[in-house]
Amino acid sequence: MFSSSPAMDRKENPDAHDFEIELPEFKKKDVKVQTYEGRVVRVSAERKDDEEEDEEKGSWHCRVRRSNAKDDEIEASMRGGVLVVVVHKVDEAYVKDKKNESGRIEIEIPLL
């Protein structure tokens, strides 16, 4: 069954913002991590009807704004239905230079 509000754990350390999002209903191919304006990270997940796998369709997204996000050093990995996003920090001058850029982050699946 699809959960409309996945659990999300946020932690901040001196070098980065760490997010763990429980998305057991989704596979890596269903999840996107993107950046906007050098400080907004958008995580979205969408699954369409798949008659072969008999899975329920659903979608979810969230946006996190961090004024000190370094958008070219964001890491994402997914394992066991948990998406981990690490947003490295920078100073404010870096963010001002990047405010009109956007991009997509590749999600990695760690090897066991």
PDB file of C-alpha atoms in Angstrom:
ATOM      1  CA  MET A   1       0.000   0.000   0.000  1.00  0.00           C
ATOM      2  CA  PHE A   2       1.227   3.516  -0.829  1.00  0.00           C
ATOM      3  CA  SER A   3       2.006   5.856   2.069  1.00  0.00           C
ATOM      4  CA  SER A   4       1.283   9.504   1.237  1.00  0.00           C
ATOM      5  CA  SER A   5       3.631  10.887   3.879  1.00  0.00           C
ATOM      6  CA  PRO A   6       6.947   9.020   4.109  1.00  0.00           C
ATOM      7  CA  ALA A   7       9.015   9.343   7.254  1.00  0.00           C
ATOM      8  CA  MET A   8      11.925  11.756   6.865  1.00  0.00           C
ATOM      9  CA  ASP A   9      14.835  12.197   9.250  1.00  0.00           C
ATOM     10  CA  ARG A  10      16.886  15.409   8.977  1.00  0.00           C
ATOM     11  CA  LYS A  11      20.299  15.836  10.552  1.00  0.00           C
ATOM     12  CA  GLU A  12      22.701  18.729  10.326  1.00  0.00           C
ATOM     13  CA  ASN A  13      26.419  18.494  10.897  1.00  0.00           C
ATOM     14  CA  PRO A  14      29.147  21.110  10.346  1.00  0.00           C
ATOM     15  CA  ASP A  15      29.729  20.055   6.722  1.00  0.00           C
ATOM     16  CA  ALA A  16      26.330  18.920   5.416  1.00  0.00           C
ATOM     17  CA  HIS A  17      22.594  18.484   5.798  1.00  0.00           C
ATOM     18  CA  ASP A  18      21.662  14.781   5.795  1.00  0.00           C
ATOM     19  CA  PHE A  19      18.186  13.508   4.902  1.00  0.00           C
ATOM     20  CA  GLU A  20      16.898   9.939   5.177  1.00  0.00           C
ATOM     21  CA  ILE A  21      13.523   9.376   3.536  1.00  0.00           C
ATOM     22  CA  GLU A  22      11.649   6.086   3.792  1.00  0.00           C
ATOM     23  CA  LEU A  23      10.237   5.245   0.351  1.00  0.00           C
ATOM     24  CA  PRO A  24       9.591   1.477   0.516  1.00  0.00           C
ATOM     25  CA  GLU A  25       6.878   1.688  -2.154  1.00  0.00           C
ATOM     26  CA  PHE A  26       9.305   3.068  -4.754  1.00  0.00           C
ATOM     27  CA  LYS A  27      12.273   1.773  -6.708  1.00  0.00           C
ATOM     28  CA  LYS A  28      15.322   3.784  -7.736  1.00  0.00           C
ATOM     29  CA  LYS A  29      13.879   4.316 -11.228  1.00  0.00           C
ATOM     30  CA  ASP A  30      10.826   6.017  -9.669  1.00  0.00           C
ATOM     31  CA  VAL A  31      12.798   8.598  -7.647  1.00  0.00           C
ATOM     32  CA  LYS A  32      14.321  11.926  -8.762  1.00  0.00           C
ATOM     33  CA  VAL A  33      16.541  14.300  -6.796  1.00  0.00           C
ATOM     34  CA  GLN A  34      16.924  17.759  -8.353  1.00  0.00           C
ATOM     35  CA  THR A  35      18.295  21.170  -7.391  1.00  0.00           C
ATOM     36  CA  TYR A  36      16.931  24.623  -8.166  1.00  0.00           C
ATOM     37  CA  GLU A  37      18.386  28.082  -7.725  1.00  0.00           C
ATOM     38  CA  GLY A  38      21.454  26.778  -5.922  1.00  0.00           C
ATOM     39  CA  ARG A  39      19.625  26.152  -2.659  1.00  0.00           C
ATOM     40  CA  VAL A  40      16.406  24.189  -3.196  1.00  0.00           C
ATOM     41  CA  VAL A  41      16.533  20.393  -3.270  1.00  0.00           C
ATOM     42  CA  ARG A  42      13.431  18.667  -4.643  1.00  0.00           C
ATOM     43  CA  VAL A  43      12.858  14.961  -4.109  1.00  0.00           C
ATOM     44  CA  SER A  44      10.031  13.356  -6.044  1.00  0.00           C
ATOM     45  CA  ALA A  45       8.825   9.803  -6.470  1.00  0.00           C
ATOM     46  CA  GLU A  46       6.215   8.591  -8.919  1.00  0.00           C
ATOM     47  CA  ARG A  47       5.071   5.102  -9.787  1.00  0.00           C
ATOM     48  CA  LYS A  48       2.641   4.481 -12.599  1.00  0.00           C
ATOM     49  CA  ASP A  49       0.331   1.468 -12.829  1.00  0.00           C
ATOM     50  CA  ASP A  50       2.291  -1.650 -13.665  1.00  0.00           C
ATOM     51  CA  GLU A  51      -0.047  -4.508 -14.519  1.00  0.00           C
ATOM     52  CA  GLU A  52       2.821  -7.000 -14.674  1.00  0.00           C
ATOM     53  CA  GLU A  53       3.936  -6.305 -11.108  1.00  0.00           C
ATOM     54  CA  ASP A  54       0.440  -5.538  -9.727  1.00  0.00           C
ATOM     55  CA  GLU A  55       1.681  -2.417  -7.924  1.00  0.00           C
ATOM     56  CA  GLU A  56      -0.475   0.503  -6.885  1.00  0.00           C
ATOM     57  CA  LYS A  57       0.336   3.829  -8.539  1.00  0.00           C
ATOM     58  CA  GLY A  58       1.289   6.805  -6.425  1.00  0.00           C
ATOM     59  CA  SER A  59       3.419   9.899  -6.177  1.00  0.00           C
ATOM     60  CA  TRP A  60       5.120  12.013  -3.544  1.00  0.00           C
ATOM     61  CA  HIS A  61       7.439  15.010  -3.447  1.00  0.00           C
ATOM     62  CA  CYS A  62       9.065  17.425  -1.050  1.00  0.00           C
ATOM     63  CA  ARG A  63      11.203  20.524  -1.370  1.00  0.00           C
ATOM     64  CA  VAL A  64      13.878  21.504   1.092  1.00  0.00           C
ATOM     65  CA  ARG A  65      15.395  24.974   1.028  1.00  0.00           C
ATOM     66  CA  ARG A  66      18.845  25.402   2.512  1.00  0.00           C
ATOM     67  CA  SER A  67      20.503  28.774   2.016  1.00  0.00           C
ATOM     68  CA  ASN A  68      23.949  27.199   2.257  1.00  0.00           C
ATOM     69  CA  ALA A  69      23.455  24.179  -0.047  1.00  0.00           C
ATOM     70  CA  LYS A  70      26.290  23.361  -2.419  1.00  0.00           C
ATOM     71  CA  ASP A  71      24.249  22.110  -5.362  1.00  0.00           C
ATOM     72  CA  ASP A  72      27.156  20.549  -7.236  1.00  0.00           C
ATOM     73  CA  GLU A  73      28.077  18.403  -4.223  1.00  0.00           C
ATOM     74  CA  ILE A  74      24.827  16.621  -3.439  1.00  0.00           C
ATOM     75  CA  GLU A  75      24.930  12.869  -3.017  1.00  0.00           C
ATOM     76  CA  ALA A  76      21.972  10.503  -3.178  1.00  0.00           C
ATOM     77  CA  SER A  77      21.808   6.767  -2.590  1.00  0.00           C
ATOM     78  CA  MET A  78      18.959   4.313  -2.161  1.00  0.00           C
ATOM     79  CA  ARG A  79      19.007   0.984  -0.376  1.00  0.00           C
ATOM     80  CA  GLY A  80      16.240  -1.101   1.100  1.00  0.00           C
ATOM     81  CA  GLY A  81      13.588   1.516   0.368  1.00  0.00           C
ATOM     82  CA  VAL A  82      15.494   4.302   2.139  1.00  0.00           C
ATOM     83  CA  LEU A  83      16.727   7.295   0.150  1.00  0.00           C
ATOM     84  CA  VAL A  84      19.724   9.083   1.682  1.00  0.00           C
ATOM     85  CA  VAL A  85      20.478  12.604   0.427  1.00  0.00           C
ATOM     86  CA  VAL A  86      23.579  14.475   1.609  1.00  0.00           C
ATOM     87  CA  VAL A  87      23.604  18.206   0.850  1.00  0.00           C
ATOM     88  CA  HIS A  88      27.049  19.688   1.454  1.00  0.00           C
ATOM     89  CA  LYS A  89      27.291  23.225   2.838  1.00  0.00           C
ATOM     90  CA  VAL A  90      29.042  26.288   1.432  1.00  0.00           C
ATOM     91  CA  ASP A  91      29.261  29.977   2.203  1.00  0.00           C
ATOM     92  CA  GLU A  92      26.609  32.468   1.049  1.00  0.00           C
ATOM     93  CA  ALA A  93      28.775  33.944  -1.755  1.00  0.00           C
ATOM     94  CA  TYR A  94      28.777  30.578  -3.546  1.00  0.00           C
ATOM     95  CA  VAL A  95      24.968  30.391  -3.430  1.00  0.00           C
ATOM     96  CA  LYS A  96      24.556  33.856  -4.968  1.00  0.00           C
ATOM     97  CA  ASP A  97      26.670  32.773  -7.950  1.00  0.00           C
ATOM     98  CA  LYS A  98      24.524  29.643  -8.464  1.00  0.00           C
ATOM     99  CA  LYS A  99      21.023  31.054  -7.880  1.00  0.00           C
ATOM    100  CA  ASN A 100      19.727  30.530 -11.440  1.00  0.00           C
ATOM    101  CA  GLU A 101      21.153  27.052 -12.024  1.00  0.00           C
ATOM    102  CA  SER A 102      19.337  23.747 -11.712  1.00  0.00           C
ATOM    103  CA  GLY A 103      20.255  20.122 -12.233  1.00  0.00           C
ATOM    104  CA  ARG A 104      19.494  16.488 -11.570  1.00  0.00           C
ATOM    105  CA  ILE A 105      21.359  14.266  -9.108  1.00  0.00           C
ATOM    106  CA  GLU A 106      22.051  10.631 -10.006  1.00  0.00           C
ATOM    107  CA  ILE A 107      20.903   8.195  -7.309  1.00  0.00           C
ATOM    108  CA  GLU A 108      23.379   5.444  -6.520  1.00  0.00           C
ATOM    109  CA  ILE A 109      22.664   1.986  -5.162  1.00  0.00           C
ATOM    110  CA  PRO A 110      25.531   0.845  -2.900  1.00  0.00           C
ATOM    111  CA  LEU A 111      26.962  -2.592  -3.538  1.00  0.00           C
ATOM    112  CA  LEU A 112      26.698  -5.083  -0.693  1.00  0.00           C
TER     113      LEU A 112
END
